[in-house]
CSV table of C-alpha atoms and ligand atoms in Angstrom, one decimal:
chain,number,residue,atom,x,y,z
A,283,UNK,CA,5.9,-0.9,2.9
A,284,UNK,CA,5.8,-3.9,5.2
A,285,UNK,CA,3.4,-6.4,3.5
A,286,UNK,CA,0.9,-8.1,5.6
A,287,UNK,CA,2.9,-11.2,5.3
A,288,UNK,CA,6.1,-9.4,6.3
A,289,UNK,CA,4.3,-8.0,9.3
A,290,UNK,CA,3.1,-11.4,10.3
A,291,UNK,CA,6.6,-12.9,9.8
A,292,UNK,CA,8.0,-10.1,12.1
A,293,UNK,CA,5.6,-11.5,14.7
A,294,UNK,CA,4.9,-8.2,16.3
A,295,UNK,CA,1.9,-8.4,18.7
A,296,UNK,CA,-1.3,-6.6,18.0
A,297,UNK,CA,-3.0,-4.7,20.8
A,298,UNK,CA,-6.4,-4.4,19.3
A,299,UNK,CA,-9.3,-6.1,21.0
A,300,UNK,CA,-11.7,-7.7,18.6
A,301,UNK,CA,-13.7,-4.9,16.9
A,302,UNK,CA,-17.4,-4.7,16.5
A,303,UNK,CA,-18.7,-5.3,13.0
A,304,UNK,CA,-18.4,-2.2,10.9
A,305,UNK,CA,-21.5,-0.2,9.9
A,306,UNK,CA,-20.7,2.8,7.9
A,307,UNK,CA,-18.6,4.5,5.2
A,308,UNK,CA,-20.9,4.8,2.2
A,309,UNK,CA,-24.5,3.8,2.6
A,310,UNK,CA,-24.4,0.2,1.6
A,311,UNK,CA,-27.1,0.4,-1.0
A,312,UNK,CA,-25.4,3.3,-2.8
A,313,UNK,CA,-22.1,1.6,-2.7
A,314,UNK,CA,-23.6,-1.6,-4.0
A,315,UNK,CA,-25.3,0.1,-6.9
A,316,UNK,CA,-22.1,2.0,-7.8
A,317,UNK,CA,-20.1,-1.1,-7.9
A,318,UNK,CA,-22.6,-3.2,-9.7
A,319,UNK,CA,-23.3,-0.5,-12.3
A,320,UNK,CA,-19.6,-0.3,-13.0
A,321,UNK,CA,-19.5,-4.0,-13.6
A,322,UNK,CA,-22.4,-3.8,-16.0
A,323,UNK,CA,-24.1,-6.9,-14.5
A,324,UNK,CA,-26.4,-7.4,-11.6
A,325,UNK,CA,-25.3,-10.8,-10.4
A,326,UNK,CA,-22.5,-13.1,-11.4
A,327,UNK,CA,-23.7,-15.7,-13.8
A,328,UNK,CA,-22.0,-19.1,-13.8
A,329,UNK,CA,-21.3,-19.2,-17.5
A,330,UNK,CA,-20.4,-15.7,-18.5
A,331,UNK,CA,-18.2,-14.3,-15.8
A,332,UNK,CA,-16.6,-11.5,-17.8
A,333,UNK,CA,-17.5,-8.0,-17.3
A,334,UNK,CA,-16.3,-4.7,-18.8
A,335,UNK,CA,-16.1,-1.1,-17.8
A,336,UNK,CA,-14.6,1.8,-16.1
A,337,UNK,CA,-15.6,2.8,-12.6
A,338,UNK,CA,-18.8,4.7,-12.7
A,339,UNK,CA,-19.0,7.6,-10.1
A,340,UNK,CA,-16.0,9.5,-8.8
A,341,UNK,CA,-15.4,9.1,-5.1
A,342,UNK,CA,-16.7,11.9,-3.1
A,343,UNK,CA,-14.1,14.2,-1.4
A,344,UNK,CA,-13.9,13.6,2.3
A,345,UNK,CA,-14.1,16.4,4.7
A,346,UNK,CA,-11.7,16.7,7.6
A,347,UNK,CA,-14.5,16.1,10.1
A,348,UNK,CA,-15.2,12.7,8.5
A,349,UNK,CA,-11.6,11.5,8.9
A,350,UNK,CA,-10.3,13.3,11.9
A,351,UNK,CA,-12.6,13.0,14.9
A,352,UNK,CA,-12.2,13.2,18.6
A,353,UNK,CA,-13.0,9.5,19.0
A,354,UNK,CA,-10.3,8.0,21.3
A,355,UNK,CA,-9.5,5.5,18.7
A,356,UNK,CA,-8.9,8.0,15.9
A,357,UNK,CA,-5.2,8.3,14.9
A,358,UNK,CA,-5.4,10.1,11.6
A,359,UNK,CA,-3.2,13.1,11.4
A,360,UNK,CA,-3.5,16.3,9.2
A,361,UNK,CA,-0.6,15.3,7.1
A,362,UNK,CA,-2.4,12.1,6.2
A,363,UNK,CA,-5.7,13.8,5.7
A,364,UNK,CA,-4.1,16.1,3.2
A,365,UNK,CA,-3.1,13.2,1.0
A,366,UNK,CA,-6.7,11.9,0.6
A,367,UNK,CA,-8.1,12.8,-2.8
A,368,UNK,CA,-4.7,13.7,-4.4
A,369,UNK,CA,-5.0,10.5,-6.3
A,370,UNK,CA,-1.6,10.4,-8.0
A,371,UNK,CA,-2.7,7.2,-9.8
A,372,UNK,CA,-5.3,9.3,-11.7
A,373,UNK,CA,-2.6,11.5,-13.3
A,374,UNK,CA,-1.7,9.8,-16.6
A,375,UNK,CA,1.7,11.4,-16.9
A,376,UNK,CA,2.8,10.9,-13.3
A,377,UNK,CA,5.0,7.8,-12.8
A,378,UNK,CA,2.4,6.2,-10.6
A,379,UNK,CA,-0.3,6.8,-13.4
A,380,UNK,CA,2.2,5.6,-16.1
A,381,UNK,CA,2.6,2.2,-14.3
A,382,UNK,CA,-1.1,1.9,-13.8
A,383,UNK,CA,-1.7,2.7,-17.5
A,384,UNK,CA,0.9,0.1,-18.6
A,385,UNK,CA,-0.8,-2.6,-16.5
A,386,UNK,CA,-4.2,-1.7,-17.9
A,387,UNK,CA,-2.7,-2.0,-21.4
A,388,UNK,CA,-1.4,-5.4,-20.7
A,389,UNK,CA,-4.7,-6.8,-19.5
A,390,UNK,CA,-6.6,-5.1,-22.3
A,391,UNK,CA,-4.4,-6.7,-24.8
A,392,UNK,CA,-4.4,-10.1,-23.3
A,393,UNK,CA,-8.1,-10.2,-22.4
A,394,UNK,CA,-9.9,-7.5,-24.3
A,395,UNK,CA,-13.1,-6.2,-22.6
A,396,UNK,CA,-12.6,-8.5,-19.7
A,397,UNK,CA,-11.3,-6.7,-16.6
A,398,UNK,CA,-13.5,-4.0,-15.0
A,399,UNK,CA,-11.3,-1.2,-13.7
A,400,UNK,CA,-11.9,0.8,-10.5
A,401,UNK,CA,-9.6,3.6,-9.6
A,402,UNK,CA,-11.8,5.9,-7.6
A,403,UNK,CA,-13.1,3.8,-4.7
A,404,UNK,CA,-13.0,5.7,-1.4
A,405,UNK,CA,-10.0,4.9,0.8
A,406,UNK,CA,-12.2,5.1,3.8
A,407,UNK,CA,-13.5,1.5,4.3
A,408,UNK,CA,-15.0,-0.6,7.1
A,409,UNK,CA,-12.6,-2.6,9.3
A,410,UNK,CA,-14.7,-5.5,8.3
A,411,UNK,CA,-13.9,-5.0,4.6
A,412,UNK,CA,-10.2,-4.3,5.3
A,413,UNK,CA,-9.6,-7.2,7.5
A,414,UNK,CA,-12.4,-9.7,8.3
A,415,UNK,CA,-13.7,-10.1,4.7
A,416,UNK,CA,-10.2,-11.0,3.6
A,417,UNK,CA,-9.7,-13.4,6.5
A,418,UNK,CA,-7.1,-11.3,8.3
A,419,UNK,CA,-6.9,-13.1,11.7
A,420,UNK,CA,-8.4,-11.2,14.7
A,421,UNK,CA,-4.9,-10.9,16.4
A,422,UNK,CA,-3.0,-10.0,13.2
A,423,UNK,CA,-0.5,-7.2,13.7
A,424,UNK,CA,-1.8,-5.2,10.8
A,425,UNK,CA,-5.0,-4.6,12.8
A,426,UNK,CA,-3.1,-2.7,15.4
A,427,UNK,CA,-3.6,1.1,15.6
A,428,UNK,CA,0.2,1.2,15.6
A,429,UNK,CA,0.1,0.0,12.0
A,430,UNK,CA,-3.3,1.1,10.6
A,431,UNK,CA,-5.1,4.5,10.6
A,432,UNK,CA,-8.4,4.2,12.4
A,433,UNK,CA,-11.2,6.8,12.0
A,434,UNK,CA,-13.2,4.8,14.6
A,435,UNK,CA,-12.9,1.2,15.7
A,436,UNK,CA,-15.1,0.3,12.8
A,437,UNK,CA,-13.7,2.4,10.0
A,438,UNK,CA,-10.2,2.6,8.7
A,439,UNK,CA,-8.1,4.1,5.9
A,440,UNK,CA,-7.6,1.0,3.8
A,441,UNK,CA,-4.2,-0.5,4.3
A,442,UNK,CA,-4.5,-2.5,1.0
A,443,UNK,CA,-6.6,-2.7,-2.0
A,444,UNK,CA,-7.6,-6.2,-1.0
A,445,UNK,CA,-10.2,-4.4,1.1
A,446,UNK,CA,-12.3,-4.2,-2.1
A,447,UNK,CA,-12.2,-7.9,-3.1
A,448,UNK,CA,-15.4,-9.0,-1.3
A,449,UNK,CA,-17.6,-6.1,-2.2
A,450,UNK,CA,-16.7,-6.2,-5.9
A,451,UNK,CA,-17.3,-9.9,-6.0
A,452,UNK,CA,-20.7,-9.3,-4.4
A,453,UNK,CA,-21.4,-6.6,-6.9
A,454,UNK,CA,-21.1,-9.2,-9.7
A,455,UNK,CA,-17.6,-8.5,-11.0
A,456,UNK,CA,-15.7,-11.5,-12.0
A,457,UNK,CA,-12.5,-10.0,-13.3
A,458,UNK,CA,-11.3,-6.6,-12.0
A,459,UNK,CA,-8.4,-4.3,-11.3
A,460,UNK,CA,-8.6,-1.9,-8.4
A,461,UNK,CA,-6.1,0.9,-8.0
A,462,UNK,CA,-6.0,3.2,-5.1
A,463,UNK,CA,-4.1,5.0,-2.4
A,464,UNK,CA,-3.4,2.9,0.8
A,465,UNK,CA,-2.4,4.1,4.2
A,466,UNK,CA,0.0,2.5,6.7
A,467,UNK,CA,1.7,3.7,9.8
A,468,UNK,CA,5.3,2.9,9.3
A,469,UNK,CA,8.9,3.9,9.8
A,470,UNK,CA,10.5,6.5,7.7
A,471,UNK,CA,13.2,6.0,4.9
A,472,UNK,CA,13.7,6.3,1.2
A,473,UNK,CA,11.3,3.5,0.4
A,474,UNK,CA,8.6,3.9,3.1
A,475,UNK,CA,5.8,6.5,3.1
A,476,UNK,CA,2.5,6.4,5.0
A,477,UNK,CA,0.5,6.7,1.8
A,478,UNK,CA,1.3,4.7,-1.3
A,479,UNK,CA,-0.6,3.1,-4.2
A,480,UNK,CA,-1.5,-0.5,-4.9
A,481,UNK,CA,-3.3,-2.4,-7.6
A,482,UNK,CA,-5.3,-5.4,-6.9
A,483,UNK,CA,-6.3,-7.9,-9.6
A,484,UNK,CA,-9.0,-10.7,-9.3
A,485,UNK,CA,-10.2,-13.1,-11.9
A,486,UNK,CA,-12.9,-15.7,-11.3
A,487,UNK,CA,-13.3,-18.9,-13.2
A,488,UNK,CA,-16.2,-21.5,-13.6
A,489,UNK,CA,-16.2,-25.2,-14.2
A,490,UNK,CA,-16.2,-24.6,-18.0
A,491,UNK,CA,-12.8,-23.1,-17.7
A,492,UNK,CA,-11.0,-25.8,-15.8
A,493,UNK,CA,-13.0,-28.7,-17.5
A,494,UNK,CA,-11.9,-27.4,-20.9
A,495,UNK,CA,-8.3,-27.4,-19.8
A,496,UNK,CA,-8.7,-30.8,-18.2
A,497,UNK,CA,-7.4,-29.6,-14.9
A,498,UNK,CA,-8.4,-29.5,-11.2
A,499,UNK,CA,-9.8,-26.0,-10.3
A,500,UNK,CA,-6.9,-24.9,-8.1
A,501,UNK,CA,-4.2,-26.2,-10.5
A,502,UNK,CA,-6.0,-24.4,-13.3
A,503,UNK,CA,-6.2,-21.1,-11.4
A,504,UNK,CA,-2.7,-21.3,-10.3
A,505,UNK,CA,-1.4,-22.0,-13.9
A,506,UNK,CA,-3.5,-19.2,-15.2
A,507,UNK,CA,-2.3,-16.8,-12.6
A,508,UNK,CA,1.3,-17.6,-13.1
A,509,UNK,CA,1.1,-17.3,-16.9
A,510,UNK,CA,-0.8,-14.0,-16.6
A,511,UNK,CA,1.6,-12.4,-14.1
A,512,UNK,CA,4.7,-13.6,-15.9
A,513,UNK,CA,3.4,-11.9,-19.0
A,514,UNK,CA,2.7,-8.8,-17.0
A,515,UNK,CA,6.3,-8.7,-15.6
A,516,UNK,CA,7.6,-9.0,-19.2
A,517,UNK,CA,5.4,-6.3,-20.4
A,518,UNK,CA,6.8,-4.0,-17.7
A,519,UNK,CA,10.4,-5.0,-17.4
A,520,UNK,CA,11.2,-6.7,-20.7
A,521,UNK,CA,12.9,-10.1,-21.0
A,522,UNK,CA,13.9,-10.7,-17.4
A,523,UNK,CA,14.6,-13.8,-15.4
A,524,UNK,CA,11.7,-14.6,-12.9
A,525,UNK,CA,11.2,-16.9,-10.0
A,526,UNK,CA,8.2,-17.9,-7.9
A,527,UNK,CA,8.6,-17.9,-4.1
A,528,UNK,CA,6.1,-19.6,-1.8
A,529,UNK,CA,4.5,-17.0,0.4
A,530,UNK,CA,1.8,-16.6,3.0
A,531,UNK,CA,-1.2,-14.3,2.8
A,532,UNK,CA,-4.4,-14.8,4.8
A,533,UNK,CA,-6.6,-14.5,1.7
A,534,UNK,CA,-4.9,-16.9,-0.7
A,535,UNK,CA,-3.9,-20.6,-0.6
A,536,UNK,CA,-1.5,-21.4,-2.2
A,537,UNK,CA,0.3,-18.0,-2.0
A,538,UNK,CA,3.2,-16.8,-4.0
A,539,UNK,CA,5.5,-13.9,-4.6
A,540,UNK,CA,7.0,-13.1,-8.1
A,541,UNK,CA,10.5,-12.0,-8.2
A,542,UNK,CA,12.4,-10.7,-11.2
A,543,UNK,CA,16.1,-10.3,-11.7
A,544,UNK,CA,16.6,-6.7,-12.7
A,545,UNK,CA,19.6,-4.4,-12.7
A,546,UNK,CA,21.7,-7.1,-11.0
A,547,UNK,CA,19.4,-8.2,-8.2
A,548,UNK,CA,16.3,-10.2,-7.3
A,549,UNK,CA,13.3,-8.0,-6.6
A,550,UNK,CA,10.0,-8.8,-5.3
A,551,UNK,CA,7.3,-7.6,-7.8
A,552,UNK,CA,4.0,-8.7,-6.3
A,553,UNK,CA,2.1,-11.0,-4.0
A,554,UNK,CA,-0.6,-13.3,-5.3
A,555,UNK,CA,-2.3,-16.7,-5.0
A,556,UNK,CA,-5.5,-18.7,-5.5
A,557,UNK,CA,-8.2,-17.0,-3.5
A,558,UNK,CA,-9.4,-18.7,-0.3
A,559,UNK,CA,-12.5,-20.7,-1.2
A,560,UNK,CA,-14.4,-19.2,1.7
A,561,UNK,CA,-14.1,-15.6,0.4
A,562,UNK,CA,-15.6,-16.8,-2.9
A,563,UNK,CA,-18.3,-18.9,-1.2
A,564,UNK,CA,-19.4,-16.0,0.9
A,565,UNK,CA,-19.6,-13.5,-1.9
A,566,UNK,CA,-20.6,-15.5,-5.0
A,567,UNK,CA,-22.7,-18.4,-5.9
A,568,UNK,CA,-21.0,-21.8,-5.2
A,569,UNK,CA,-18.7,-23.5,-7.9
A,570,UNK,CA,-16.2,-20.9,-8.6
A,571,UNK,CA,-12.4,-20.5,-8.3
A,572,UNK,CA,-10.3,-17.4,-8.5
A,573,UNK,CA,-6.9,-15.9,-8.4
A,574,UNK,CA,-5.8,-12.6,-6.9
A,575,UNK,CA,-2.7,-10.5,-6.9
A,576,UNK,CA,-1.7,-7.2,-5.2
A,577,UNK,CA,1.2,-5.0,-6.2
A,578,UNK,CA,2.7,-1.7,-5.1
A,579,UNK,CA,3.0,1.0,-7.7
A,580,UNK,CA,5.6,3.1,-6.1
A,581,UNK,CA,7.9,0.0,-5.7
A,582,UNK,CA,7.5,-0.8,-9.5
A,583,UNK,CA,7.9,2.9,-10.5
A,584,UNK,CA,11.1,3.3,-8.3
A,585,UNK,CA,12.7,0.3,-9.9
A,586,UNK,CA,11.6,0.9,-13.4
A,587,UNK,CA,12.3,4.7,-13.6
A,588,UNK,CA,15.4,4.8,-11.2
A,589,UNK,CA,13.5,6.9,-8.7
A,590,UNK,CA,15.7,7.1,-5.6
A,591,UNK,CA,13.3,8.4,-3.0
A,592,UNK,CA,9.6,7.7,-2.4
A,593,UNK,CA,8.9,11.3,-1.4
A,594,UNK,CA,9.6,12.4,-5.0
A,595,UNK,CA,6.2,11.1,-6.0
A,596,UNK,CA,4.6,13.8,-4.0
A,597,UNK,CA,6.6,16.7,-5.3
A,598,UNK,CA,5.1,19.4,-7.5
A,599,UNK,CA,8.5,20.3,-8.8
A,600,UNK,CA,8.4,20.4,-12.5
A,601,UNK,CA,12.0,19.3,-12.7
A,602,UNK,CA,10.6,15.9,-11.5
A,603,UNK,CA,7.2,15.8,-13.2
A,604,UNK,CA,8.5,17.1,-16.6
A,605,UNK,CA,10.7,14.0,-17.0
A,606,UNK,CA,7.8,11.7,-17.3
A,607,UNK,CA,5.4,11.1,-20.3
A,608,UNK,CA,2.2,9.3,-20.5
A,609,UNK,CA,2.6,5.8,-22.0
A,610,UNK,CA,6.4,5.9,-21.8
A,611,UNK,CA,8.1,3.3,-19.6
A,612,UNK,CA,11.6,4.1,-20.9
A,613,UNK,CA,12.3,7.1,-18.7
A,614,UNK,CA,15.2,6.9,-16.4
A,615,UNK,CA,15.0,9.6,-13.8
A,616,UNK,CA,17.9,12.1,-13.6
A,617,UNK,CA,18.5,13.7,-10.3
A,618,UNK,CA,18.2,17.5,-10.8
A,619,UNK,CA,19.7,18.2,-7.4
A,620,UNK,CA,21.1,16.6,-4.4
A,621,UNK,CA,21.3,18.8,-1.5
A,622,UNK,CA,23.3,17.5,1.6
A,623,UNK,CA,21.4,15.9,4.3
A,624,UNK,CA,21.5,17.3,7.8
A,625,UNK,CA,21.6,14.8,10.7
A,626,UNK,CA,20.2,15.4,14.1
A,627,UNK,CA,20.2,12.9,17.0
A,628,UNK,CA,17.6,12.7,19.8
A,629,UNK,CA,18.1,10.4,22.7
A,630,UNK,CA,15.5,9.5,25.4
A,631,UNK,CA,14.4,7.0,27.9
A,632,UNK,CA,11.5,5.1,26.4
A,633,UNK,CA,8.1,4.6,28.0
A,634,UNK,CA,6.1,1.4,27.9
A,635,UNK,CA,3.8,2.8,25.2
A,636,UNK,CA,6.6,4.1,23.0
A,637,UNK,CA,6.7,2.8,19.4
A,638,UNK,CA,8.9,3.8,16.5
A,639,UNK,CA,5.8,4.4,14.3
A,640,UNK,CA,4.5,6.9,16.8
A,641,UNK,CA,7.8,8.7,16.7
A,642,UNK,CA,7.8,8.7,12.9
A,643,UNK,CA,4.3,10.1,12.9
A,644,UNK,CA,5.4,13.0,15.1
A,645,UNK,CA,8.4,13.7,13.1
A,646,UNK,CA,6.4,13.6,9.8
A,647,UNK,CA,3.8,15.8,11.3
A,648,UNK,CA,6.4,18.6,12.1
A,649,UNK,CA,8.9,18.2,9.2
A,650,UNK,CA,6.6,16.8,6.5
A,651,UNK,CA,8.5,15.7,3.5
A,652,UNK,CA,11.7,17.4,4.7
A,653,UNK,CA,12.4,14.2,6.7
A,654,UNK,CA,14.3,11.6,4.8
A,655,UNK,CA,15.0,9.0,7.4
A,656,UNK,CA,14.4,8.2,11.1
A,657,UNK,CA,16.8,5.6,12.2
A,658,UNK,CA,17.5,3.9,15.5
A,659,UNK,CA,21.3,4.2,16.1
A,660,UNK,CA,21.6,3.2,19.8
A,661,UNK,CA,19.4,1.0,22.1
A,662,UNK,CA,20.6,0.0,25.5
A,663,UNK,CA,19.0,-1.0,28.8
A,664,UNK,CA,20.6,0.4,31.9
A,665,UNK,CA,21.9,-2.7,33.9
A,666,UNK,CA,20.9,-1.2,37.3
A,667,UNK,CA,17.6,0.7,36.7
A,668,UNK,CA,16.4,-1.5,33.8
A,669,UNK,CA,15.4,1.6,31.9
A,670,UNK,CA,15.9,1.5,28.1
A,671,UNK,CA,17.4,4.4,26.2
A,672,UNK,CA,16.9,4.9,22.5
A,673,UNK,CA,18.9,7.3,20.2
A,674,UNK,CA,17.4,8.1,16.8
A,675,UNK,CA,19.2,9.8,14.0
A,676,UNK,CA,16.9,12.0,12.0
A,677,UNK,CA,18.0,12.9,8.4
A,678,UNK,CA,16.6,16.1,7.1
A,679,UNK,CA,16.9,16.9,3.4
A,680,UNK,CA,14.7,18.6,0.9
A,681,UNK,CA,14.3,17.2,-2.6
A,682,UNK,CA,14.0,20.6,-4.1
A,683,UNK,CA,16.2,23.2,-2.2
A,684,UNK,CA,18.8,23.8,0.6
A,685,UNK,CA,17.7,24.0,4.1
A,686,UNK,CA,19.1,26.6,6.4
A,687,UNK,CA,20.5,25.7,9.8
A,688,UNK,CA,17.9,27.8,11.6
A,689,UNK,CA,15.1,26.0,9.8
A,690,UNK,CA,16.4,22.5,10.8
A,691,UNK,CA,17.2,23.5,14.4
A,692,UNK,CA,13.7,24.9,14.7
A,693,UNK,CA,12.2,21.6,13.4
A,694,UNK,CA,14.4,19.5,15.7
A,695,UNK,CA,13.5,21.6,18.7
A,696,UNK,CA,9.8,21.1,17.9
A,697,UNK,CA,10.4,17.4,17.5
A,698,UNK,CA,12.2,17.2,20.8
A,699,UNK,CA,9.5,19.0,22.8
A,700,UNK,CA,6.7,17.2,21.1
A,701,UNK,CA,8.0,13.7,21.7
A,702,UNK,CA,8.6,14.6,25.3
A,703,UNK,CA,5.0,15.8,25.7
A,704,UNK,CA,3.2,13.4,23.5
A,705,UNK,CA,5.1,10.2,23.6
A,706,UNK,CA,5.8,10.2,27.3
A,707,UNK,CA,9.4,9.7,26.9
A,708,UNK,CA,12.2,11.4,28.9
A,709,UNK,CA,14.7,13.3,26.8
A,710,UNK,CA,18.3,12.8,27.8
B,1040,DAH,N1,-2.7,-7.2,0.2
B,1040,DAH,C1,-1.4,-7.7,0.1
B,1040,DAH,C2,-0.5,-6.6,0.9
B,1040,DAH,O1,-0.9,-5.4,0.9
B,1040,DAH,C3,-1.0,-7.9,-1.3
B,1040,DAH,C4,-1.6,-9.0,-1.9
B,1040,DAH,C5,-1.1,-10.3,-1.8
B,1040,DAH,C6,-2.8,-9.0,-2.5
B,1040,DAH,C7,-1.6,-11.5,-2.4
B,1040,DAH,C8,-3.4,-10.1,-3.1
B,1040,DAH,C9,-2.8,-11.3,-3.0
B,1040,DAH,O2,-4.6,-10.0,-3.7
B,1040,DAH,O3,-3.4,-12.4,-3.5
B,1040,DAH,O4,0.6,-6.9,1.3
């Protein structure tokens, strides 16, 4: 799950022209009411910023027509549509739900009745909320339809839970946790899946907070953030060594990543920082400071529970699900089977519009969760013609059963013919 920061560092270029301001998703009024009601306050007050509650109404289920349209910008596939509304994070005995619950417990113990919790906000959001309101630059790679699922130029499947920061501040929440499914077009391997789950945390402070501590607002928020997240890491992972790494996110300044030393290596746990003042000033009365963090639940669950492949989160196989118990962080997953992978190569002359994410989308659309990895194994440009040839190795493997040769050959044939017809490449 390439983070926004990583994508920026990778320096890939975004092909999206600046998009018009977004209009729809939920009627603005209804959405505002839902969020404000959940927060239990109408407007943020300067003095008492704390709010309590669970999210109020359940998100409505989206129909296929609302997500897959014939708009030329639409790039949502059926295999993505099928994931909407599954809400693994709402299943308390699922590893994703267990991690969510453990983080809730931590915040409730540290700050009783302080953090409002939202876990059913619709994944369909405006491009404005997903990008503009959290200051993602107009030419940022994450805005590209190669990286993000667009329903229309103005509406996307959120690519991060940060998409809800601004609206929740406007609705009067001053401390909140948002958990939800997020969607990104990406490559395929054991740790990448186009749908995963994030939790976002935000806490707003007023002058009374930093004045009582005798600190400058930013220094106060930074210290409080680090204290809070170090405590969270200990709550999840026990007494581990930790370090703070300077980072870049468009929505925070300064920005950090927290790493822990776990099972013999340094692991990135989350991204965070002091929220950009302009986000606060646009959505709150003046005079506040805040911190924010975002973390990936799959990543934490894979590390904590020894889960080797991200596809396992989506299985309905009881041999997986039965191993986990609500509230229990001590489970170490035991593989119940390991069927051999079957590798198939496909080589082609690429076209100008070819991207690896498009290839992965095609393979995923045909093979579903039977595809384990799609890996570039050869890339050369012909010295005379200047044409570029790529060879990709596709690993097919089921988590639950053996696959037959016929089954895999049929999938591979379909992959070959579809990439030739849809991606404009020439098979070799
Ligand atoms: N939205 C970031 C991502 O998806 C994660 C993140 C980083 C969230 C820093 C934050 C933050 O709130 O402060 O990569």
